[in-house]
CSV table of C-alpha atoms in Angstrom, one decimal:
chain,number,residue,atom,x,y,z
A,1,UNK,CA,0.0,0.1,0.0
A,2,UNK,CA,2.9,2.3,0.8
A,3,UNK,CA,4.4,1.7,-2.6
A,4,UNK,CA,1.0,2.5,-4.2
A,5,UNK,CA,0.7,5.7,-2.4
A,6,UNK,CA,4.2,6.6,-3.5
A,7,UNK,CA,3.4,5.8,-7.1
A,8,UNK,CA,0.1,7.8,-7.1
A,9,UNK,CA,2.0,10.8,-5.7
A,10,UNK,CA,4.8,10.7,-8.1
A,11,UNK,CA,3.0,9.7,-11.3
A,12,UNK,CA,-0.5,11.1,-10.8
A,13,UNK,CA,0.2,14.0,-8.4
A,14,UNK,CA,-2.6,12.5,-6.3
A,15,UNK,CA,-2.6,12.2,-2.5
A,16,UNK,CA,-4.7,9.3,-1.2
A,17,UNK,CA,-5.1,7.3,2.0
A,18,UNK,CA,-4.2,3.6,2.2
A,19,UNK,CA,-7.8,2.5,1.4
A,20,UNK,CA,-7.8,4.6,-1.7
A,21,UNK,CA,-4.6,3.1,-2.8
A,22,UNK,CA,-5.4,-0.5,-2.1
A,23,UNK,CA,-6.6,-1.3,-5.6
A,24,UNK,CA,-3.3,-0.2,-7.1
A,25,UNK,CA,-1.5,-2.0,-4.4
A,26,UNK,CA,-3.1,-5.3,-5.3
A,27,UNK,CA,-2.2,-4.9,-8.9
A,28,UNK,CA,1.4,-3.9,-8.2
A,29,UNK,CA,1.8,-6.9,-5.8
A,30,UNK,CA,0.6,-9.2,-8.7
A,31,UNK,CA,-2.7,-10.4,-7.0
A,32,UNK,CA,-4.8,-9.5,-10.0
A,33,UNK,CA,-3.6,-11.7,-12.7
A,34,UNK,CA,-7.0,-12.2,-14.2
A,35,UNK,CA,-6.8,-8.6,-15.4
A,36,UNK,CA,-3.5,-8.9,-17.2
A,37,UNK,CA,-3.8,-7.5,-20.8
A,38,UNK,CA,-7.3,-6.0,-20.1
A,39,UNK,CA,-8.3,-2.4,-19.5
A,40,UNK,CA,-8.9,-1.8,-15.9
A,41,UNK,CA,-10.3,1.2,-14.1
A,42,UNK,CA,-9.3,1.8,-10.5
A,43,UNK,CA,-11.3,3.8,-8.2
A,44,UNK,CA,-8.9,6.2,-6.3
A,45,UNK,CA,-10.5,8.0,-3.5
A,46,UNK,CA,-10.0,9.3,0.0
A,47,UNK,CA,-7.4,11.9,0.8
A,48,UNK,CA,-8.0,11.8,4.5
A,49,UNK,CA,-4.3,10.8,5.5
A,50,UNK,CA,-2.5,12.3,8.4
A,51,UNK,CA,0.6,14.1,7.2
A,52,UNK,CA,2.9,12.0,9.6
A,53,UNK,CA,1.4,8.7,8.2
A,54,UNK,CA,1.8,10.1,4.8
A,55,UNK,CA,5.4,10.8,5.2
A,56,UNK,CA,6.0,7.3,6.7
A,57,UNK,CA,4.2,5.8,3.7
A,58,UNK,CA,6.4,7.7,1.1
A,59,UNK,CA,9.5,6.5,3.0
A,60,UNK,CA,8.4,3.0,3.2
A,61,UNK,CA,7.5,3.0,-0.5
A,62,UNK,CA,10.9,4.3,-1.3
A,63,UNK,CA,12.5,1.6,0.8
A,64,UNK,CA,10.3,-1.1,-0.6
A,65,UNK,CA,11.3,0.1,-4.1
A,66,UNK,CA,15.0,0.0,-3.2
A,67,UNK,CA,15.4,3.9,-3.5
A,68,UNK,CA,15.9,4.5,0.1
A,69,UNK,CA,19.0,2.7,1.2
A,70,UNK,CA,20.7,2.0,4.4
A,71,UNK,CA,24.3,0.9,4.7
A,72,UNK,CA,27.4,0.9,7.0
A,73,UNK,CA,30.9,1.4,5.6
A,74,UNK,CA,34.4,1.5,7.2
A,75,UNK,CA,36.4,4.5,6.0
A,76,UNK,CA,39.7,6.0,7.0
A,77,UNK,CA,39.5,8.2,10.2
A,78,UNK,CA,42.2,10.5,8.7
A,79,UNK,CA,41.3,13.9,7.2
A,80,UNK,CA,39.0,13.7,4.3
A,81,UNK,CA,38.0,10.0,5.0
A,82,UNK,CA,34.2,10.7,5.5
A,83,UNK,CA,34.4,13.5,2.9
A,84,UNK,CA,35.6,11.2,0.3
A,85,UNK,CA,32.6,8.9,0.9
A,86,UNK,CA,30.2,11.9,0.7
A,87,UNK,CA,31.8,13.2,-2.5
A,88,UNK,CA,31.6,9.8,-4.0
A,89,UNK,CA,27.8,9.7,-3.3
A,90,UNK,CA,27.4,13.2,-4.5
A,91,UNK,CA,29.1,12.6,-7.7
A,92,UNK,CA,26.7,9.7,-8.4
A,93,UNK,CA,23.7,11.9,-7.6
A,94,UNK,CA,22.8,10.1,-4.5
A,95,UNK,CA,21.2,12.2,-1.8
A,96,UNK,CA,22.3,11.7,1.8
A,97,UNK,CA,19.3,11.8,4.1
A,98,UNK,CA,21.3,10.8,7.3
A,99,UNK,CA,24.8,10.1,8.3
A,100,UNK,CA,26.4,9.1,11.5
A,101,UNK,CA,30.0,8.0,12.2
A,102,UNK,CA,31.3,6.0,15.2
A,103,UNK,CA,34.9,5.5,16.4
A,104,UNK,CA,34.3,4.1,19.8
A,105,UNK,CA,33.1,0.6,18.9
A,106,UNK,CA,35.5,-0.5,16.2
A,107,UNK,CA,38.9,-2.1,16.9
A,108,UNK,CA,40.9,-0.3,14.2
A,109,UNK,CA,42.1,3.1,15.6
A,110,UNK,CA,42.6,4.4,12.0
A,111,UNK,CA,39.1,3.7,10.8
A,112,UNK,CA,35.7,5.0,11.5
A,113,UNK,CA,32.3,3.2,10.8
A,114,UNK,CA,29.9,5.4,8.9
A,115,UNK,CA,26.2,4.6,8.8
A,116,UNK,CA,24.3,6.2,6.0
A,117,UNK,CA,20.7,6.5,4.8
A,118,UNK,CA,20.4,7.9,1.3
A,119,UNK,CA,18.0,8.2,-1.6
A,120,UNK,CA,18.7,7.1,-5.2
A,121,UNK,CA,16.7,7.7,-8.5
A,122,UNK,CA,15.7,4.1,-9.1
A,123,UNK,CA,16.8,0.5,-8.5
A,124,UNK,CA,19.5,0.7,-11.3
A,125,UNK,CA,21.0,3.8,-9.6
A,126,UNK,CA,20.9,1.9,-6.3
A,127,UNK,CA,22.8,-1.1,-8.0
A,128,UNK,CA,25.3,1.4,-9.5
A,129,UNK,CA,25.8,2.9,-6.0
A,130,UNK,CA,26.2,-0.4,-4.3
A,131,UNK,CA,28.7,-1.6,-6.9
A,132,UNK,CA,30.9,1.4,-6.6
A,133,UNK,CA,30.9,1.3,-2.8
A,134,UNK,CA,32.0,-2.3,-3.0
A,135,UNK,CA,34.7,-1.6,-5.4
A,136,UNK,CA,35.9,1.4,-3.3
A,137,UNK,CA,35.7,0.1,0.3
A,138,UNK,CA,36.7,-3.3,1.7
A,139,UNK,CA,34.1,-3.3,4.4
A,140,UNK,CA,30.6,-2.3,3.3
A,141,UNK,CA,27.3,-3.7,4.7
A,142,UNK,CA,23.8,-3.1,3.1
A,143,UNK,CA,21.0,-3.6,5.5
A,144,UNK,CA,18.0,-4.6,3.4
A,145,UNK,CA,17.0,-5.8,0.0
A,146,UNK,CA,14.0,-4.0,-1.4
A,147,UNK,CA,10.6,-5.7,-1.0
A,148,UNK,CA,9.1,-4.7,-4.2
A,149,UNK,CA,11.9,-5.6,-6.6
C-alpha cells in the first residue's frame, strides 16, 4: 500500500489514503492476474491521510522500491575520509538523508564506521551505487533488499 501511495503521488500527483490506494497495491503486488492484458479502471478515493502517516508511507514506499538505502561502511579516520565517501555519493547523484560516524566501537583506531541512509533515483541507480561502494571500500554492509523488486 505504501508503494501504491508513492506511485500515485509521483506519477499522478494524487494524495490518497491507504484504502484509496489498495486497488493499485493489489495490482502492483501481482494479486490480480486475471486482469492482465485488459483495460482496468481503479477507483482512487480518500485523501484523509495524516501528514505524519503520509510521510511514513512515502519513506516505506521508497524503501520497498530500493530507492531509500541504508548501509554501513568503514572508511579512513584520517582527514578527508568521510568527505571522500560523501563526495563519491554526490558525484553519483545520491542524496544523503542521514549520516552518522562511530569511532568508539570498532577495533581499528585508524578507521571510522559510517552509517548512511540515502536516496537514489531508481533500482538501477541503487545497484550502481552499491557496486561502486563495494569496489571502493573493503568493508561495506547493506541492511535490506527492497521488497518490491
